Short mmCIF file of C-alpha atoms in Angstrom, two decimals:
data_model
loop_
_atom_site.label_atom_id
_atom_site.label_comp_id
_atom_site.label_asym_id
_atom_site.label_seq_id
_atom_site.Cartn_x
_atom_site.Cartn_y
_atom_site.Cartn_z
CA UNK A 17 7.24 -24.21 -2.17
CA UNK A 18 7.38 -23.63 1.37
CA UNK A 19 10.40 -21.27 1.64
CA UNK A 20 8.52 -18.63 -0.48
CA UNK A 21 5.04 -19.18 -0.18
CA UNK A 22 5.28 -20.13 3.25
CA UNK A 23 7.24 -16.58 3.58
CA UNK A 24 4.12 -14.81 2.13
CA UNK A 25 2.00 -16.59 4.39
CA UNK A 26 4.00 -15.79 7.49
CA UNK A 27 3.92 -12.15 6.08
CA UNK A 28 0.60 -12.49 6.49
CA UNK A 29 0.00 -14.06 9.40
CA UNK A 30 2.38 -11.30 11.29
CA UNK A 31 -0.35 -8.75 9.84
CA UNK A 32 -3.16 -10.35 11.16
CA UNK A 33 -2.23 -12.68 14.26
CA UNK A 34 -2.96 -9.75 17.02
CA UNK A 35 -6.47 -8.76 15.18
CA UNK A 36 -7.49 -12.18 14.80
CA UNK A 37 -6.26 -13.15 18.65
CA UNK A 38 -7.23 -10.27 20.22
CA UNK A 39 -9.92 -8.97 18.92
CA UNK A 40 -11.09 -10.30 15.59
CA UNK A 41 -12.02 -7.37 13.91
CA UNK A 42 -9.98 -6.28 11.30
CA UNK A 43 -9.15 -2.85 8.75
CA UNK A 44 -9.88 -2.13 5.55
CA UNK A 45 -7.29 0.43 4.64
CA UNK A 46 -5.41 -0.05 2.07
CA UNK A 47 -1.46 0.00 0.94
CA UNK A 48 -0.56 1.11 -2.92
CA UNK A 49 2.57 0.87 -4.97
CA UNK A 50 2.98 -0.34 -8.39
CA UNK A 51 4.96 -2.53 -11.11
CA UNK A 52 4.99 -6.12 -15.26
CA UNK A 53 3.85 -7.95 -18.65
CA UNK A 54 2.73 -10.86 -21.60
CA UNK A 55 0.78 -14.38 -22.86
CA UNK A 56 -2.81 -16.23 -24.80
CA UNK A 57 -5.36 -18.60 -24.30
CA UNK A 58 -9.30 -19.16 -23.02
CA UNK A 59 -10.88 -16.57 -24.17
CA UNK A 60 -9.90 -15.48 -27.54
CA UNK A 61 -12.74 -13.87 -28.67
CA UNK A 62 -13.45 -12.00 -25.14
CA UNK A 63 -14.26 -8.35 -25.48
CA UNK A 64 -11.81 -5.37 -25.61
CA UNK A 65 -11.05 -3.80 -22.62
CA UNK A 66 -12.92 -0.26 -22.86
CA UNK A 67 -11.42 2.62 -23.65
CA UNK A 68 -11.87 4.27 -20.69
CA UNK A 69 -9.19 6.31 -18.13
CA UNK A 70 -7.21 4.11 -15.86
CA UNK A 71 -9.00 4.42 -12.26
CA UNK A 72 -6.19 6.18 -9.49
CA UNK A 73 -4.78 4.11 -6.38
CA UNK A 74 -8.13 5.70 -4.49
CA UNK A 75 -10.96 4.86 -6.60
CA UNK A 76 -9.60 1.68 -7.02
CA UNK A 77 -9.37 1.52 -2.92
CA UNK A 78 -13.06 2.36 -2.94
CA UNK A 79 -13.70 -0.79 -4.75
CA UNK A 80 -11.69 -3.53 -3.07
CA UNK A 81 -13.99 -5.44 -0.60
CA UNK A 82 -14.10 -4.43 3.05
CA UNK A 83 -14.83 -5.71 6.25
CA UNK A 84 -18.19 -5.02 6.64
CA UNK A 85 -18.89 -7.21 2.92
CA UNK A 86 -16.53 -10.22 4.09
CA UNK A 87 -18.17 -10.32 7.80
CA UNK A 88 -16.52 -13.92 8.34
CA UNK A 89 -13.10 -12.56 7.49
CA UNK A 90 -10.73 -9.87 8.94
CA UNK A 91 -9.49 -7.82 6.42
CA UNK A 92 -6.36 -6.12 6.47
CA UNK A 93 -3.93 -3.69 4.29
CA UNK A 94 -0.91 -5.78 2.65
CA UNK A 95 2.27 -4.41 4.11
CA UNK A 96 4.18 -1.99 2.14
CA UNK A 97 6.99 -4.46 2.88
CA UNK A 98 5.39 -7.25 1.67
CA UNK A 99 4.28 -5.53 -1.71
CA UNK A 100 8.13 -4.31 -1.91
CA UNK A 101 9.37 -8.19 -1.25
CA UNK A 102 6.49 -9.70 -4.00
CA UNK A 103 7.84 -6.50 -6.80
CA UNK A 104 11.68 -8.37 -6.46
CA UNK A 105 10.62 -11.86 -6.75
CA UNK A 106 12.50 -13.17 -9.59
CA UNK A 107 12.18 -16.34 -11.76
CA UNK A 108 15.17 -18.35 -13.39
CA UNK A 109 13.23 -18.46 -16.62
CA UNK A 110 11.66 -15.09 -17.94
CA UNK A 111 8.76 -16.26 -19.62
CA UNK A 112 7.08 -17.05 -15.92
CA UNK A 113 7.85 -13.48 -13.97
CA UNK A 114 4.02 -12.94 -15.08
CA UNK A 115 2.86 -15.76 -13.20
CA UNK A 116 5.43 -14.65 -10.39
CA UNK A 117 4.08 -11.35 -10.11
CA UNK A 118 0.87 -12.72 -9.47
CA UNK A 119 1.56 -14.76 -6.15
CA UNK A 120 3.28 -11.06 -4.62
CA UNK A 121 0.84 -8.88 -4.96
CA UNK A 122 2.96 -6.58 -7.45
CA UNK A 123 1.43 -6.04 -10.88
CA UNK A 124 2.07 -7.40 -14.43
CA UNK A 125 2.51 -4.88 -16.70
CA UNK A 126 2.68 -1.08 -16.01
CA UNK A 127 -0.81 -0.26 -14.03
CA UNK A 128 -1.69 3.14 -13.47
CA UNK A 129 -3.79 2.48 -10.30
CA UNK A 130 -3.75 -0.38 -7.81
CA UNK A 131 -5.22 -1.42 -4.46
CA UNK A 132 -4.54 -3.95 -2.36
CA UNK A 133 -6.03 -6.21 0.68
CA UNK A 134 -6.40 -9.45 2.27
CA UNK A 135 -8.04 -11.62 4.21
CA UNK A 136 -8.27 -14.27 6.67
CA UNK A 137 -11.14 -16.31 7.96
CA UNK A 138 -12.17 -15.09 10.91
CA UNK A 139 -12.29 -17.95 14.18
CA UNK A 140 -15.26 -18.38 14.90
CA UNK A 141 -16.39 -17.52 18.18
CA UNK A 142 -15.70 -20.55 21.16
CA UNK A 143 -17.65 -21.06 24.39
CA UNK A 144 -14.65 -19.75 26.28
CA UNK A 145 -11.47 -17.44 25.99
CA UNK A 146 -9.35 -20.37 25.20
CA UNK A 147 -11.48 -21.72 22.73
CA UNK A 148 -11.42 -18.61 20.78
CA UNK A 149 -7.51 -18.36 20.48
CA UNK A 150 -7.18 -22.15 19.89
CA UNK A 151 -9.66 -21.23 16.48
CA UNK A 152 -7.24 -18.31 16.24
CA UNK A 153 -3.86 -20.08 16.00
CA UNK A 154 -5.50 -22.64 13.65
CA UNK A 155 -6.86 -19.73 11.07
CA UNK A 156 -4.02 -18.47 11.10
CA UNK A 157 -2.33 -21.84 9.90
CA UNK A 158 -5.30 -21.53 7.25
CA UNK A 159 -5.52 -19.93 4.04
CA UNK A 160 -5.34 -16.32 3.44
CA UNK A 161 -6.12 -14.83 0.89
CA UNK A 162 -4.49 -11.40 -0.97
CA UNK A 163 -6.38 -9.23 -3.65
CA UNK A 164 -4.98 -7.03 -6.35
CA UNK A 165 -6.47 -4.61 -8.03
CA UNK A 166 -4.64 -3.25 -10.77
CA UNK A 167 -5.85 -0.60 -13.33
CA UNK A 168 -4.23 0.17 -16.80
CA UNK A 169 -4.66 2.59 -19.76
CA UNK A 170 -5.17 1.51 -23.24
CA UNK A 171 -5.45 -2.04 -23.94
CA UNK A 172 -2.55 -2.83 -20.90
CA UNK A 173 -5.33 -4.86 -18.99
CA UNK A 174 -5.46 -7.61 -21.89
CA UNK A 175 -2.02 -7.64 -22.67
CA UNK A 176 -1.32 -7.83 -18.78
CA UNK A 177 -3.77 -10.85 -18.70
CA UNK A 178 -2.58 -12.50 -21.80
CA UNK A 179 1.05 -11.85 -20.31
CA UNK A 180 -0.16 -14.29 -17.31
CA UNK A 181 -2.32 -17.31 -19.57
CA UNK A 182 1.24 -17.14 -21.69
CA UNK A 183 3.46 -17.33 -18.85
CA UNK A 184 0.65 -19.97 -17.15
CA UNK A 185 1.23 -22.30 -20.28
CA UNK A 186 4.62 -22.11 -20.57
CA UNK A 187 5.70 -22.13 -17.23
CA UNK A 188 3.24 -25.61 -16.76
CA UNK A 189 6.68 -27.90 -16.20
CA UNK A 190 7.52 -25.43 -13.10
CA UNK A 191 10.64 -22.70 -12.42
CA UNK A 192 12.42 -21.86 -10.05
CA UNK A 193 11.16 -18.71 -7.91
CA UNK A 194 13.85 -16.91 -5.66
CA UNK A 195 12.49 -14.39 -3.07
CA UNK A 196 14.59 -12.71 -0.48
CA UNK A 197 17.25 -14.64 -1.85
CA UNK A 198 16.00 -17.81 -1.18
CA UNK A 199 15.22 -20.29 -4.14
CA UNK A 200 12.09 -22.27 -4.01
CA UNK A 201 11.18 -24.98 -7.03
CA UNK A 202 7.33 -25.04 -8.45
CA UNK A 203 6.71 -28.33 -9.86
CA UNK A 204 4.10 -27.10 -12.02
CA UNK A 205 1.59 -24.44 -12.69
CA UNK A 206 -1.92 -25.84 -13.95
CA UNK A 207 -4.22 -23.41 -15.38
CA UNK A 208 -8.05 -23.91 -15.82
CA UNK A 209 -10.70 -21.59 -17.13
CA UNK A 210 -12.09 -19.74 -14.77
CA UNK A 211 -15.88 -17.05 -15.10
CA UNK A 212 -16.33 -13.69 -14.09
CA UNK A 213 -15.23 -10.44 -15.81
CA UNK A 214 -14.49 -9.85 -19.71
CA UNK A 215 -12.25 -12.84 -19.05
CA UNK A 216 -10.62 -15.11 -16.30
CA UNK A 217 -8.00 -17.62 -15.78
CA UNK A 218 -7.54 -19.97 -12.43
CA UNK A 219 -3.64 -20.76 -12.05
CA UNK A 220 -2.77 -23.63 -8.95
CA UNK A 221 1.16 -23.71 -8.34
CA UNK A 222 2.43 -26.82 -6.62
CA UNK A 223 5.63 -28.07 -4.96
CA UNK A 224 6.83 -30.62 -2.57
CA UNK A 225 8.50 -29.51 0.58
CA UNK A 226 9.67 -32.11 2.78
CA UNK A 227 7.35 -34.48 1.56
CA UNK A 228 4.46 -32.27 1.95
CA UNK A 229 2.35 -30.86 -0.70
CA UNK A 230 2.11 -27.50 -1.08
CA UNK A 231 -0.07 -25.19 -3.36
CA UNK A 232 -1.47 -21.52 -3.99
CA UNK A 233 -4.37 -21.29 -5.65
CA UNK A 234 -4.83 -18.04 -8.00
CA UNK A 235 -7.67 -16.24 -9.83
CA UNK A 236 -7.20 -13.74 -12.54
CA UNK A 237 -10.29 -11.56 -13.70
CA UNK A 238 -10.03 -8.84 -16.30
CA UNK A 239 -12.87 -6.32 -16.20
CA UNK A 240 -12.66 -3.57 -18.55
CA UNK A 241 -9.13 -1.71 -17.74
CA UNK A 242 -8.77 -3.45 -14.64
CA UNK A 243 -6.95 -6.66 -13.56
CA UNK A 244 -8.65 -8.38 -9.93
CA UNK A 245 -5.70 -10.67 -8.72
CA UNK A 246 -6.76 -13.10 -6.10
CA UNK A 247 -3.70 -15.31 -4.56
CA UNK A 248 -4.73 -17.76 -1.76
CA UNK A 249 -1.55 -19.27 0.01
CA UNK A 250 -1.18 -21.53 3.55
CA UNK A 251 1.37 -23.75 5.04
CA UNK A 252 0.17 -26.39 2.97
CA UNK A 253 -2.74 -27.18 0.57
CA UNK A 254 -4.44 -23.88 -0.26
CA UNK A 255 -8.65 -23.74 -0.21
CA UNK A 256 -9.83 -22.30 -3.78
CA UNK A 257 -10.86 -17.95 -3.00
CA UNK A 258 -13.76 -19.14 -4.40
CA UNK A 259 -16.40 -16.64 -2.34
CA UNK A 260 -13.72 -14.09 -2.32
CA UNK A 261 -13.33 -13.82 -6.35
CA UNK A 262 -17.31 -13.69 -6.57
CA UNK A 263 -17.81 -10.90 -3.92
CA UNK A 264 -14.90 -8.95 -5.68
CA UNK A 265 -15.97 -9.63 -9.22
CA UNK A 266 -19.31 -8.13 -8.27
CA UNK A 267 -18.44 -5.31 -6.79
CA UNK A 268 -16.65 -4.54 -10.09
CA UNK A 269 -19.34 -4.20 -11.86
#
C-alpha cells in the first residue's frame, strides 16, 4: 500500500514537518472543494437523516476540531493539492471508488458543504533542542490523521454512507487503487461496527509492501445530513483515530 498511502502520508508530512520542527504549533484553517456515491449494512434500522438544509463549506469549517480542542496535536488545513490528488484516485473495480474516496479526503456522493483538516501528534517537549526534533522526525513517521466533513441535502448522507458499508463489503478481497498514476494493491478491506452518530462504520485497508505491513485505519460517522470521515494513514501500521472520532463526533452534536 505504500506507493499510495505512503504518498498521502508524505503529503502530509510536507504540510506539517516545519510546524511540528520548528515550532509545534499548528493552524486551524481550513481548505474546501467537493466531489461520490452507494452500499448496506450495520445499522439498518438507524434513523433518517433529518430533513434539514445542507450546512455551507463555512459552517461546516466552524465545526471541524481546532487546535486549541486537540492541544496534543498540530492541526493543519489539507492542501488543496492533496484534496485535488484524493478526488482522481481511481479503482480497477467500480464498486470500491466509495471506499477510495474515503482514504483522499474527497467526498462520496455529491455534498453540498465540506471541511477539511488534519492532524498530527504533537512531539512532546525534550530536555534539549535536539531532543525535541528527534520526537519531531519520529511523529512525523507516525500516524496522521485527516477529517472530512461532508454535508448533503435530502437523504444524500445515508445513501453516501450506505455507498461506503456496500463498497466496504464488496471490496473485502481488495482492488487495485491507482493514484498519480501509480497502482497500489489492497489486500483487503475489513469493516467493523463502529458508535457515534445516527450510524458508523470502521473500515482498516491492508497491503504488503516489501514485506512490510501496511494499513489505514478509517471511521465513518453519519450525523443527520452530514458525513465525519476520519482516515488515519503512516508508513506502516496505522494507530486507530480513536480520540479524534470522539472529539469530532461530539462537537457534532
Amino acid at each position: 500500500m505504500r506507493n499510495t498511502l505512503v504518498r498521502r502520508t508524505v503529503l502530509t508530512a510536507s504540510a506539517v514537518s516545519l510546524a511540528l520542527l520548528a515550532t509545534a504549533c499548528g493552524s486551524d484553517k481550513k481548505d474546501d472543494t467537493k466531489a461520490d456515491a452507494k452500499p448496506s449494512g450495520a445499522s439498518s434500522s438507524a434513523p433518517a437523516a433529518a430533513a434539514a438544509k445542507a450546512k455551507t463549506d463555512a459552517e461546516l469549517s466552524a465545526l471541524l476540531l481546532t487546535k486549541d480542542e486537540l492541544t496534543d496535536h498540530l492541526v493543519v488545513a489539507v492542501p488543496k493539492d492533496e484534496v485535488a490528488i484524493g478526488e482522481a484516485a481511481k479503482s480497477d473495480k467500480a464498486e470500491c471508488l466509495p471506499v477510495v474516496r474515503t482514504q483522499g479526503t474527497a467526498t462520496v456522493g455529491t455534498a453540498a458543504g465540506v471541511a477539511r483538516m488534519k492532524a498530527v501528534a504533537k512531539p512532546k517537549a525534550g530536555a534539549n533542542p535536539e531532543d525535541t526534533a528527534a520526537a519531531g522526525f519520529k511523529a512525523l513517521a507516525g500516524t496522521r490523521t485527516s477529517v472530512t466533513l461532508a454535508s448533503y441535502e435530502g437523504k444524500g448522507a445515508e445513501e453516501a454512507f450506505a455507498a461506503v458499508k456496500s463498497a466496504a463489503t464488496a471490496c473485502a478481497g481488495g482492488f487495485t487503487l491507482t493514484m498519480e498514476g501509480e497502482d497500489t494493491k489492497i489486500d483487503k478491506v475489513v469493516s467493523s461496527a463502529a458508535t457515534g452518530g445516527d450510524e458508523a462504520i470502521a473500515l482498516t485497508l491492508e497491503a504488503a509492501v516489501e514485506g512490510n505491513k501496511v494499513t489505514t485505519e478509517t471511521v465513518i460517522v453519519r450525523k443527520g445530513n452530514v458525513l465525519a470521515t476520519h482516515t488515519a494513514s503512516a508508513l506502516g501500521v496505522a494507530e486507530k483515530p480513536t480520540a479524534i472520532v470522539a472529539a469530532q463526533v461530539k462537537k457534532l452534536g
